[in-house]
Short mmCIF file of N, CA and C in Angstrom, two decimals:
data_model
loop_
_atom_site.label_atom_id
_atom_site.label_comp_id
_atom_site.label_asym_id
_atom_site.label_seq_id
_atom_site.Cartn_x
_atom_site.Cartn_y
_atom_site.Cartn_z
N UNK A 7 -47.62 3.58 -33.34
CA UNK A 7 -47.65 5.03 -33.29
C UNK A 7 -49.06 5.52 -33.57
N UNK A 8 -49.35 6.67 -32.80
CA UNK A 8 -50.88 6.92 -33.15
C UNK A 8 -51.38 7.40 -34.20
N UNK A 9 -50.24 8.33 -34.97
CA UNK A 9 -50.81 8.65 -36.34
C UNK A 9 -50.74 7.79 -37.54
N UNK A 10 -50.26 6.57 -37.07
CA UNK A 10 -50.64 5.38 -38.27
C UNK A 10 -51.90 4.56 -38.01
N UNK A 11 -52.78 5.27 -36.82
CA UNK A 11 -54.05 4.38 -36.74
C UNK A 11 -54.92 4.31 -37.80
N UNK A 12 -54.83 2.81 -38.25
CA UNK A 12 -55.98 2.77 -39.82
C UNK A 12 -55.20 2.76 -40.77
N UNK A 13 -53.45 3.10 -40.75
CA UNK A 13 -52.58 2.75 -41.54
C UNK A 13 -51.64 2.31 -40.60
N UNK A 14 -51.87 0.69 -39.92
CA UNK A 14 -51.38 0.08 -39.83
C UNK A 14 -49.68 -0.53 -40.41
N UNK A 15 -50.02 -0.66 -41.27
CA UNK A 15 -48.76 -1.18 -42.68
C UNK A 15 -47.82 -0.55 -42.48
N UNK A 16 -47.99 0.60 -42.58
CA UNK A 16 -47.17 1.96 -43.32
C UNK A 16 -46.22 2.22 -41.71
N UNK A 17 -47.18 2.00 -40.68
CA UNK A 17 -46.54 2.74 -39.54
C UNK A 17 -45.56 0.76 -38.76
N UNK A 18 -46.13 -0.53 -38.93
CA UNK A 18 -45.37 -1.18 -38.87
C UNK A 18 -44.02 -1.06 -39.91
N UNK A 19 -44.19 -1.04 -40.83
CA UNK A 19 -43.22 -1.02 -41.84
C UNK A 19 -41.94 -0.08 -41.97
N UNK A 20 -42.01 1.29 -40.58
CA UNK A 20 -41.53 2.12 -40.13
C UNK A 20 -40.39 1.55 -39.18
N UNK A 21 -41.37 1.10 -38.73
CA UNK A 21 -40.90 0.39 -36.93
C UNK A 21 -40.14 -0.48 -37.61
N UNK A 22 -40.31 -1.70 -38.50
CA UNK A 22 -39.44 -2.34 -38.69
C UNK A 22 -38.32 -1.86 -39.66
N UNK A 23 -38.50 -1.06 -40.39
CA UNK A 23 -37.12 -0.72 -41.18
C UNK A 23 -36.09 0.25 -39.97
N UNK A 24 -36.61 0.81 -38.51
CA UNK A 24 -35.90 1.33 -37.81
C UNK A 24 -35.21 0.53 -37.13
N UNK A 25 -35.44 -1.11 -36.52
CA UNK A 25 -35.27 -2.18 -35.88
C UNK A 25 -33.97 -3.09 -36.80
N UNK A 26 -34.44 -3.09 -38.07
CA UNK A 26 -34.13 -4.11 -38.97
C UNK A 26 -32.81 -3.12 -39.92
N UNK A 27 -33.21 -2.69 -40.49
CA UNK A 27 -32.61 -2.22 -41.46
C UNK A 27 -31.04 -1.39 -41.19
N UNK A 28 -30.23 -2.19 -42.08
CA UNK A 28 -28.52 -1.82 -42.10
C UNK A 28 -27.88 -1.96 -40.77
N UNK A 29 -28.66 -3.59 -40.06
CA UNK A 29 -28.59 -4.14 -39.09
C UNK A 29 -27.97 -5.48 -39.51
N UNK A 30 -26.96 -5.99 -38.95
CA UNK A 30 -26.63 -7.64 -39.32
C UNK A 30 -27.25 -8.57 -37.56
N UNK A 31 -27.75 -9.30 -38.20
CA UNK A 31 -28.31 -10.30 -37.71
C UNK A 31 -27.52 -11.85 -37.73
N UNK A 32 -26.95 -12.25 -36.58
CA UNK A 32 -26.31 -13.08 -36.64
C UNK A 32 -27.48 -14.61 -37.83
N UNK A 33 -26.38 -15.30 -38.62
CA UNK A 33 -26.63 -15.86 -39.43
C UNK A 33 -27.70 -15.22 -40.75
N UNK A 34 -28.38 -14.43 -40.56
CA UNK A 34 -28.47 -14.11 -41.45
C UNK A 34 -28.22 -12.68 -42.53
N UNK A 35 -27.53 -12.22 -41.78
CA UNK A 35 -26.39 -10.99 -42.53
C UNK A 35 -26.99 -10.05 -42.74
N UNK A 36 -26.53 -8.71 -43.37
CA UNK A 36 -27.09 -7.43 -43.39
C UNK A 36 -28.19 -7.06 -44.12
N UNK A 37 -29.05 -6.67 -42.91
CA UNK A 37 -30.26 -6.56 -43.66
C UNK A 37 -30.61 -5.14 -44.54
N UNK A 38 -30.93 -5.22 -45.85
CA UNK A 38 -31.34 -3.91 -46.24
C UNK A 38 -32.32 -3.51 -46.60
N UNK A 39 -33.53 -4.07 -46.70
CA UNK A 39 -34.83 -3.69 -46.64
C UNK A 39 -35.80 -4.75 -46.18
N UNK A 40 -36.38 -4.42 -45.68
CA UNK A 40 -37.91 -4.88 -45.35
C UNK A 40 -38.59 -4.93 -46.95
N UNK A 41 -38.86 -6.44 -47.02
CA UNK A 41 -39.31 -6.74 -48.57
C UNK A 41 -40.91 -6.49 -48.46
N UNK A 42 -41.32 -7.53 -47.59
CA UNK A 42 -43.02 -7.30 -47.22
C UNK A 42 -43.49 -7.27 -46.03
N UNK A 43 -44.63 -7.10 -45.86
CA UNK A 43 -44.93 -7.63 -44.42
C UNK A 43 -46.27 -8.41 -44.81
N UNK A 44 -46.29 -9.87 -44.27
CA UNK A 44 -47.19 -10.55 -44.82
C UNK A 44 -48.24 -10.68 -43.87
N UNK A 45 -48.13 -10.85 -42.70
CA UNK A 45 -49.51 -10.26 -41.76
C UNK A 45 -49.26 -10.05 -40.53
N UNK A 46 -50.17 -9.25 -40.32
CA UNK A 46 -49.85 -8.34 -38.75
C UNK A 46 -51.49 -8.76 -38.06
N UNK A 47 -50.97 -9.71 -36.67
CA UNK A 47 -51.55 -9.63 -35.86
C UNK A 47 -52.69 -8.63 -34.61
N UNK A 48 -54.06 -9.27 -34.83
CA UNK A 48 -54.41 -8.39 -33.75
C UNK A 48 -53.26 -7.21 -32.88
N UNK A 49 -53.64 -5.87 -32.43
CA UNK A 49 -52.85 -5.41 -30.99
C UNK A 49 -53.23 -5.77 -29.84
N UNK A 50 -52.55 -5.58 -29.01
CA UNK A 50 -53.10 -5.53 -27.64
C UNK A 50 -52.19 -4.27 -27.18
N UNK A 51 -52.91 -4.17 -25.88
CA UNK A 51 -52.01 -3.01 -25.16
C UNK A 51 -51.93 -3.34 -23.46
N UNK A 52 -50.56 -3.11 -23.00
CA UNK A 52 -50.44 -3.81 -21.76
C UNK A 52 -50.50 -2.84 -20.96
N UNK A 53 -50.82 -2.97 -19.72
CA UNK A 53 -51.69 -1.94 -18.80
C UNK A 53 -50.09 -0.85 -18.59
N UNK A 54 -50.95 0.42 -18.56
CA UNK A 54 -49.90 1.50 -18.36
C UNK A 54 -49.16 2.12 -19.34
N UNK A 55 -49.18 0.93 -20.51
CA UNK A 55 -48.47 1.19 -21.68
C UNK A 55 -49.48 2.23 -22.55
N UNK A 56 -48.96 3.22 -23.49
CA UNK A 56 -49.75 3.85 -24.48
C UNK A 56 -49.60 3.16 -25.98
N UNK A 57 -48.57 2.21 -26.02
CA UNK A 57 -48.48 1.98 -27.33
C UNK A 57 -49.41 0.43 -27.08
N UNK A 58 -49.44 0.20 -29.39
CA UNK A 58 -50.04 -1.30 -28.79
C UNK A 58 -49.19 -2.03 -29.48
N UNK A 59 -49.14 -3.27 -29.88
CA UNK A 59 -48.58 -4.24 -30.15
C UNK A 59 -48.99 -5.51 -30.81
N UNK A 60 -48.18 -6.07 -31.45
CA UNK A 60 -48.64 -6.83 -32.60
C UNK A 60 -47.95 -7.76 -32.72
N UNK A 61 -48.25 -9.02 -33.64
CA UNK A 61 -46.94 -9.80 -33.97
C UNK A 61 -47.14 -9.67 -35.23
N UNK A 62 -46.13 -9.86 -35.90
CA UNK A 62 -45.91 -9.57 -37.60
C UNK A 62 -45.11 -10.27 -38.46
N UNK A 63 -45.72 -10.72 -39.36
CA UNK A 63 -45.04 -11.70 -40.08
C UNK A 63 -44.56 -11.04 -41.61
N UNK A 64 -42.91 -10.84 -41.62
CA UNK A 64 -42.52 -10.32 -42.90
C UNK A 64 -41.18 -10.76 -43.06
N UNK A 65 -40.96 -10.64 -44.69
CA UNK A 65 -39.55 -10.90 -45.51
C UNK A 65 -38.77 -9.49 -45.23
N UNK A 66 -37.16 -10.12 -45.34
CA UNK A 66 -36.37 -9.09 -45.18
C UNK A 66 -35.92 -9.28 -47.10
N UNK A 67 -35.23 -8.31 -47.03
CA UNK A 67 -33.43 -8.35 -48.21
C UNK A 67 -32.54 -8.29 -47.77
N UNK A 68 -31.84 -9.63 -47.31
CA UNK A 68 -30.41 -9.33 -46.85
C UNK A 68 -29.23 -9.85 -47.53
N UNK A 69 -28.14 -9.00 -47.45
CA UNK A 69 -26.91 -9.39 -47.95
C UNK A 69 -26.14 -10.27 -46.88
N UNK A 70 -25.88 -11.36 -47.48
CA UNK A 70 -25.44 -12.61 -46.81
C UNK A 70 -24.76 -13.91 -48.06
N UNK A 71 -23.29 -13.30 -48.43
CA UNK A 71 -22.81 -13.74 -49.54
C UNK A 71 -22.10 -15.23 -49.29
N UNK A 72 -22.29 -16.36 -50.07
CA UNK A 72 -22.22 -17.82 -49.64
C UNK A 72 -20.72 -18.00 -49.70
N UNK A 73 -19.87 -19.11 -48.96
CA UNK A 73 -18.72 -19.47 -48.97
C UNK A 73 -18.28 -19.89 -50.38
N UNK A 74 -17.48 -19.59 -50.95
CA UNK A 74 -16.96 -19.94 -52.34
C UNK A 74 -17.32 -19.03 -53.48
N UNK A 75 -18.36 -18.27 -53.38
CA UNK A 75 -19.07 -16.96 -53.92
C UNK A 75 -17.90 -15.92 -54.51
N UNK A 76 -17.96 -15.43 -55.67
CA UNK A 76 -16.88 -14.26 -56.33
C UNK A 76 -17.83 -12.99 -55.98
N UNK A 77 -17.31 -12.22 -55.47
CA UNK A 77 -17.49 -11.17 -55.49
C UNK A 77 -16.58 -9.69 -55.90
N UNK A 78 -16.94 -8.93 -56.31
CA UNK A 78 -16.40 -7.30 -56.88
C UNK A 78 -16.83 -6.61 -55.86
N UNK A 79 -15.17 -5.82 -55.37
CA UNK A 79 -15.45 -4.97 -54.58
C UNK A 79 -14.48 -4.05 -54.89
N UNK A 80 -14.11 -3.26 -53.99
CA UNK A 80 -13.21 -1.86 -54.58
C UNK A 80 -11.79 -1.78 -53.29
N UNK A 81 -10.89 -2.21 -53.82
CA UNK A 81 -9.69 -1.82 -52.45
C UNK A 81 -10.09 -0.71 -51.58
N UNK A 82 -10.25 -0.46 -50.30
CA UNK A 82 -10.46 0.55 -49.29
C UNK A 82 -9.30 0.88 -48.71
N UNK A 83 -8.42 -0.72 -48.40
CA UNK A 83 -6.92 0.27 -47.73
C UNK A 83 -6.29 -1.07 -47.92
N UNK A 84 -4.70 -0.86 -47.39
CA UNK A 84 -3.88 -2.28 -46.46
C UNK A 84 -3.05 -1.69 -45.56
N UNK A 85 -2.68 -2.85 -45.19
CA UNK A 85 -1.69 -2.56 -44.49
C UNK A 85 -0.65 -3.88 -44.35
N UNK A 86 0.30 -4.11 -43.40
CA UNK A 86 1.04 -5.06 -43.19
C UNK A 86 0.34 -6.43 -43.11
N UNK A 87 -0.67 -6.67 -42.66
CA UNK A 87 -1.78 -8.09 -42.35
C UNK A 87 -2.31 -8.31 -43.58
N UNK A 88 -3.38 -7.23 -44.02
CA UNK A 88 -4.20 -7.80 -44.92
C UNK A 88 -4.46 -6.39 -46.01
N UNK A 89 -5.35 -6.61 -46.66
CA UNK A 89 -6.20 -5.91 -48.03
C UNK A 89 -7.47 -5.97 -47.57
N UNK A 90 -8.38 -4.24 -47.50
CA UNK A 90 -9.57 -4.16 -46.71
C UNK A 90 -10.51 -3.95 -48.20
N UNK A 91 -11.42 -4.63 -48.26
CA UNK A 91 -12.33 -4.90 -49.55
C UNK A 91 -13.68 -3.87 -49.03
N UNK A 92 -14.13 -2.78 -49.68
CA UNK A 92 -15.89 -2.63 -49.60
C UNK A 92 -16.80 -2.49 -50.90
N UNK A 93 -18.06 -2.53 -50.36
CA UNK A 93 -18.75 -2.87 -51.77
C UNK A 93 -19.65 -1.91 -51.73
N UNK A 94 -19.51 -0.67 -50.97
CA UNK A 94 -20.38 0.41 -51.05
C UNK A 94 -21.33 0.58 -50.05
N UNK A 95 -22.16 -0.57 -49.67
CA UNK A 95 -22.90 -0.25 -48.92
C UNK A 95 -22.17 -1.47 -47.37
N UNK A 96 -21.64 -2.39 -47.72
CA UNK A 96 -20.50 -3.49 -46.87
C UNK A 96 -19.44 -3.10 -47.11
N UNK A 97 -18.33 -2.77 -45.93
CA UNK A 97 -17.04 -2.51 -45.69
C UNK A 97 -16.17 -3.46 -45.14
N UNK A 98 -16.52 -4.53 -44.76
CA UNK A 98 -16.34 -5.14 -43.63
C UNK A 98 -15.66 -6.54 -44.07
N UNK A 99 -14.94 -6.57 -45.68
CA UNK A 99 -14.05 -7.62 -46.29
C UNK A 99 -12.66 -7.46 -45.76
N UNK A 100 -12.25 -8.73 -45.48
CA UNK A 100 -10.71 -8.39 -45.28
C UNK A 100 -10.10 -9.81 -46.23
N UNK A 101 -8.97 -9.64 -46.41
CA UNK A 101 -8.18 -10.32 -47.63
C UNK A 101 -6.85 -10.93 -46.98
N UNK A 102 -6.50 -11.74 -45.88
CA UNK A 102 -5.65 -11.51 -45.15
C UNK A 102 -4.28 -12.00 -45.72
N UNK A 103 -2.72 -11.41 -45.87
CA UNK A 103 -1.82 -11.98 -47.07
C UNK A 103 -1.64 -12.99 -47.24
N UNK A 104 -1.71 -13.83 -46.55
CA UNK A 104 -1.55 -15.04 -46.43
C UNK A 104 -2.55 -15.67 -48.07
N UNK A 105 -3.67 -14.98 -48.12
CA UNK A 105 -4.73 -15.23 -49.14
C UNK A 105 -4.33 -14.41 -50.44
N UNK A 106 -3.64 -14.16 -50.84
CA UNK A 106 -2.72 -13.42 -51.77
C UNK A 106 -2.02 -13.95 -52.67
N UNK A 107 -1.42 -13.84 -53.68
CA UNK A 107 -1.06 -14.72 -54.71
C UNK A 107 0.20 -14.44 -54.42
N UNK A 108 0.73 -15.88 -54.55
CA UNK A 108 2.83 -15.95 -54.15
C UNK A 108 3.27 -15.48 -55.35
N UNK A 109 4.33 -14.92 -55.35
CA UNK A 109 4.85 -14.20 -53.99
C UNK A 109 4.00 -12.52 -54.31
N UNK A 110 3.70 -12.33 -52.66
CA UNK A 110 3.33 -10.41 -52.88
C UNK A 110 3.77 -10.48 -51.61
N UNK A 111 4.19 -8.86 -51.82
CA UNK A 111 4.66 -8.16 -51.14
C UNK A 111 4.24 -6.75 -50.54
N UNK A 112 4.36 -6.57 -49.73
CA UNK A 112 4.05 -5.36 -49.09
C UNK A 112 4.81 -3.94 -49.02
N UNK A 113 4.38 -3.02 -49.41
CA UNK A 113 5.32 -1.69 -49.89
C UNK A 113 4.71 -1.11 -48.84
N UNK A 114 5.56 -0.52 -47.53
CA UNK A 114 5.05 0.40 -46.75
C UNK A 114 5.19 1.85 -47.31
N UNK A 115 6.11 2.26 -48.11
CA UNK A 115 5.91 3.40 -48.65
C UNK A 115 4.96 3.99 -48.79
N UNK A 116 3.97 2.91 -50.14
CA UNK A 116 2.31 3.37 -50.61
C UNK A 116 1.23 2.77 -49.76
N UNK A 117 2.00 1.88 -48.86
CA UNK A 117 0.63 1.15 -47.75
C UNK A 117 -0.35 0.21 -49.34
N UNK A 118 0.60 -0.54 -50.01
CA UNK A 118 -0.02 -1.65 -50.94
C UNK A 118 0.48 -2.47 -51.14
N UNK A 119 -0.11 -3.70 -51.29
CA UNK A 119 0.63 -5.27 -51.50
C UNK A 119 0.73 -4.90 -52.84
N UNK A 120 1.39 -5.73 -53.79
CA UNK A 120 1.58 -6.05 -54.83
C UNK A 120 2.17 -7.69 -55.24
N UNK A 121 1.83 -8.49 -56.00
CA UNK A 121 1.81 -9.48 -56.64
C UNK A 121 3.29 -9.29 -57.53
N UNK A 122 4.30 -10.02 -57.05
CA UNK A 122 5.39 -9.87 -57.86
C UNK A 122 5.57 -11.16 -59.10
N UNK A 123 4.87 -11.01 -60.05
CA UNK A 123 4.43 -11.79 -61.36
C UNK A 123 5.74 -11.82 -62.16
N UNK A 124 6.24 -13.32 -62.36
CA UNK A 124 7.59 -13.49 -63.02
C UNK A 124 6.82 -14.58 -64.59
N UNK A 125 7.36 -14.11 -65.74
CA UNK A 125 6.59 -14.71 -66.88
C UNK A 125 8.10 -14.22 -68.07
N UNK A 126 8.25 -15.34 -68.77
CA UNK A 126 8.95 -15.17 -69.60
C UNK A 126 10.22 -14.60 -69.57
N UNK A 127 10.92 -14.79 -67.69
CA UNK A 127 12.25 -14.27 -67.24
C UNK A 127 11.52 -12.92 -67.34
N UNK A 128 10.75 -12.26 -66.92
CA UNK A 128 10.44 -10.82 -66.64
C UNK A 128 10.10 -11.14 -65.33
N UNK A 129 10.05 -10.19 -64.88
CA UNK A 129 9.08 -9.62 -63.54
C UNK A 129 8.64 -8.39 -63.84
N UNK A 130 7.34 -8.55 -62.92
CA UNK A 130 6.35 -7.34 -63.03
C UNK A 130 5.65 -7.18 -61.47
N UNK A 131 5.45 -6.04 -61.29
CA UNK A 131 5.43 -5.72 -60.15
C UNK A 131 4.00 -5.48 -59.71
N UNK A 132 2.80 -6.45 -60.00
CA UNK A 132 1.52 -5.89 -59.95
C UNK A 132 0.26 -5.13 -58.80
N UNK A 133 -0.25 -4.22 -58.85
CA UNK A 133 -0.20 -3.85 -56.94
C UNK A 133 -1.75 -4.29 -57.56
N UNK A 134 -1.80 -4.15 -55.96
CA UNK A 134 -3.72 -4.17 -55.56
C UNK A 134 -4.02 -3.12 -54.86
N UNK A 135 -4.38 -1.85 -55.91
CA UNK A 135 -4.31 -0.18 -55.66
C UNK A 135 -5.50 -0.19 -55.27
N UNK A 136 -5.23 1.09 -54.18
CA UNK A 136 -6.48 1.69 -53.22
C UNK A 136 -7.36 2.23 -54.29
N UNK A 137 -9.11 1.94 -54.15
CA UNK A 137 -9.77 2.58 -55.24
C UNK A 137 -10.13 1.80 -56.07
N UNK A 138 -9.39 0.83 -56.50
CA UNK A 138 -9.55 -0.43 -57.48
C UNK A 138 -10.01 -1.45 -57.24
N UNK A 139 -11.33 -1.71 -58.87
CA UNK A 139 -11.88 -3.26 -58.17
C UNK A 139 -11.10 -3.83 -58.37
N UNK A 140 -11.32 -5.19 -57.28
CA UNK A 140 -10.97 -6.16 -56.96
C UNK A 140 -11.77 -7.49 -57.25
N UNK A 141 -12.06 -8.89 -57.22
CA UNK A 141 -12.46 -9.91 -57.24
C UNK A 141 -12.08 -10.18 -56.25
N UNK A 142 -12.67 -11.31 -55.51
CA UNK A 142 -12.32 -12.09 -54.08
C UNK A 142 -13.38 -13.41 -53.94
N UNK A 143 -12.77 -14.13 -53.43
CA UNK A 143 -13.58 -15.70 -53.43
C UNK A 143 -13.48 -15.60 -51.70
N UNK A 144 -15.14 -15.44 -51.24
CA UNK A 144 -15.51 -15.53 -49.73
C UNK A 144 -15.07 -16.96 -49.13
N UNK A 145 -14.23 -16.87 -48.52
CA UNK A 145 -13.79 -18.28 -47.77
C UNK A 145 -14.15 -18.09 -46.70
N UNK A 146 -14.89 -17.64 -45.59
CA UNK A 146 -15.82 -17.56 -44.26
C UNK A 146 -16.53 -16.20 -44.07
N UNK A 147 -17.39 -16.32 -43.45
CA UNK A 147 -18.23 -15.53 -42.43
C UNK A 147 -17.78 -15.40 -41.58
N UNK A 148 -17.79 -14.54 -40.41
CA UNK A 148 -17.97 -14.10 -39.10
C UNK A 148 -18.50 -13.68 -38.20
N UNK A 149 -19.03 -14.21 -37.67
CA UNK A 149 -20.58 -12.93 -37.14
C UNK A 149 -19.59 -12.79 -35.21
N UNK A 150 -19.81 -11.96 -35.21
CA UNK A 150 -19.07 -11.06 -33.93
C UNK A 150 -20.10 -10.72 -32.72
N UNK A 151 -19.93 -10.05 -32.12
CA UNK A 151 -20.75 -9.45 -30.80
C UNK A 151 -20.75 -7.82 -31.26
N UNK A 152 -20.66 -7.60 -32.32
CA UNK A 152 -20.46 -5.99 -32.41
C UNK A 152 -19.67 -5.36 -30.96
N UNK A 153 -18.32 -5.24 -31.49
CA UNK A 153 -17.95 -4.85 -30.04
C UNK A 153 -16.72 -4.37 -30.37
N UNK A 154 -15.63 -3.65 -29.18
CA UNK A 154 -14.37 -3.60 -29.41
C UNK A 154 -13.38 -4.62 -29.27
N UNK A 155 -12.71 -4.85 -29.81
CA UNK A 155 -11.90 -5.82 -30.29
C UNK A 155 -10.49 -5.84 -28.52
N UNK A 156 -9.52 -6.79 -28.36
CA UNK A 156 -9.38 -6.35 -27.21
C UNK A 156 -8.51 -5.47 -27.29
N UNK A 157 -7.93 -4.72 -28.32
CA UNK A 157 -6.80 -3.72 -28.37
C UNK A 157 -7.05 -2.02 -28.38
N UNK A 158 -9.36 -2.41 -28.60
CA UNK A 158 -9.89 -1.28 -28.53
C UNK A 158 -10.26 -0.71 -29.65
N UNK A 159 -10.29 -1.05 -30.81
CA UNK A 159 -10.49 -0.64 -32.07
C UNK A 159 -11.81 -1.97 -32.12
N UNK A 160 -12.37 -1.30 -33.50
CA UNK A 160 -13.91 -1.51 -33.38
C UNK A 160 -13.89 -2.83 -33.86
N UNK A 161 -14.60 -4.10 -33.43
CA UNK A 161 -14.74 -4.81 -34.29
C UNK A 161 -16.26 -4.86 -34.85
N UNK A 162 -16.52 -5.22 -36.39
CA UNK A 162 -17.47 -5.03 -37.30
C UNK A 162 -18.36 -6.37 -36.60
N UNK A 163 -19.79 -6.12 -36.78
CA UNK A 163 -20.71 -7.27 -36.14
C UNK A 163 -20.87 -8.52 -37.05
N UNK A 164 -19.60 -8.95 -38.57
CA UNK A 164 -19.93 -9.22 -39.38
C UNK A 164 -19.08 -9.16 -40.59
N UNK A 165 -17.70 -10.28 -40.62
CA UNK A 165 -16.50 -9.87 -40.99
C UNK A 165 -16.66 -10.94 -42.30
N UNK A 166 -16.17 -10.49 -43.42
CA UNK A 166 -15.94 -11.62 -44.45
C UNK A 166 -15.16 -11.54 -44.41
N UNK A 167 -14.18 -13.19 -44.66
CA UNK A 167 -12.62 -13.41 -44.86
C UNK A 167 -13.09 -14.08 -46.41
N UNK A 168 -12.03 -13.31 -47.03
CA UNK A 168 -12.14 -13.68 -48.93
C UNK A 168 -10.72 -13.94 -49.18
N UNK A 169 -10.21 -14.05 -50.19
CA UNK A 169 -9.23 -14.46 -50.78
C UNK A 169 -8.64 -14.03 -52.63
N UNK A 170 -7.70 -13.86 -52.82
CA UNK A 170 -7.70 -13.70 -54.26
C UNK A 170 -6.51 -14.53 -55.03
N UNK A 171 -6.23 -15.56 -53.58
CA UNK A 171 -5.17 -16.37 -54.57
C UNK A 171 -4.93 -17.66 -55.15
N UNK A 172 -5.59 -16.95 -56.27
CA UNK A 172 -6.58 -18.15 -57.76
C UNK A 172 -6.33 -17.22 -59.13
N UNK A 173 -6.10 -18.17 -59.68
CA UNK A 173 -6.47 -17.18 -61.65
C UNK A 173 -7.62 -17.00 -61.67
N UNK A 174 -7.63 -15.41 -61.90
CA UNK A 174 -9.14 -14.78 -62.12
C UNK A 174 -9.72 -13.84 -61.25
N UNK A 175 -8.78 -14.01 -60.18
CA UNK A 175 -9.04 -13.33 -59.06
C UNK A 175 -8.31 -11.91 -58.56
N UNK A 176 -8.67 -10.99 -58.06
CA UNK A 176 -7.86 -9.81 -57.91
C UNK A 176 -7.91 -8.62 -58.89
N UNK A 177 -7.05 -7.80 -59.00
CA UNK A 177 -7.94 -6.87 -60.29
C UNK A 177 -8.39 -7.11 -61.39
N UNK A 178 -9.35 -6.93 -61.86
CA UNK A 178 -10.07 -7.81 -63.39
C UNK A 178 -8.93 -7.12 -64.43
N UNK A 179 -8.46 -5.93 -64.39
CA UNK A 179 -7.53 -5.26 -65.10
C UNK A 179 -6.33 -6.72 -65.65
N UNK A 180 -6.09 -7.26 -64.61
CA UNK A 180 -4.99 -8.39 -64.58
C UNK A 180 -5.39 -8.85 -66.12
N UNK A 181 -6.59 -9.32 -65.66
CA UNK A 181 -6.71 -10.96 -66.53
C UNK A 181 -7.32 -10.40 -67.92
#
């Protein structure tokens, strides 16, 4: 851009947080800042073109959480399939029942699973309420085509499948 001529940095560092940033990048996951930029190449400019061009060498910050990894996140919704996990700035956890602690059940009434916990000839009826953190152990990645899914609803460029059925796992309230 021309008004970063002589501030170079400032006007790459633009370009790339517009390119890069709260972008997922297959394998290496959502990026949220541009950490540095460690050097920027001569420009050139190709005939006809007004802009110039560079090559540039810089660190990102990306969120890219490892398989087996605990993470805290906050219930967003359910439904009949699964428990939708976000972490504020990532939405894109799903919990599918199957990954749920035996036996739970699904209440279409409130649209919430709940954990039906039997201890000492009691039962207790424990839910995994919308709003509420959660714990979850990442059991895969997904990296997608950012696209619609084939039923037409969106699919995310970037799906974690987690799990919470382990001691320790699921609302910290529990344990």
């Amino acid at each position: 851009l021309p008004q970063y001529f002589g501030n170079e940095e400032e006007g790459v560092e633009i370009e790339l947080n517009k390119k890069y940033a709260n972008k997922v990048i297959h394998n290496v996951g959502l990026v949220v800042s541009i950490l540095s930029i460690d050097k920027i190449e001569d420009g050139y400019v190709f005939t006809g073109h007004g802009s110039s061009y560079a090559t540039v060498n810089f660190k990102i910050i990306s969120f890219l959480p490892i398989e087996g990894e605990v993470i805290t996140g906050v219930v967003r919704k359910a439904d009949e399939n699964s428990i939708y996990v976000g972490l504020g700035f990532f939405d894109d956890i799903v919990v599918p029942s199957h990954e749920l602690r035996e036996p739970s059940l699904y209440n279409p009434n409130n649209q919430m699973w709940y954990w039906k916990y039997e201890a000492e000839g009691q039962s207790h009826d424990l839910y995994y309420e919308t709003g509420v953190a959660i714990r979850v152990r990442v059991r895969a990645i997904e990296f997608t085509k950012d696209q619609n899914s084939d039923d037409g609803s969106y699919l995310a460029p970037m799906i974690i499948h987690a799990s919470v059925a382990e001691d320790g796992l699921g609302p910290p309230k529990w344990w």
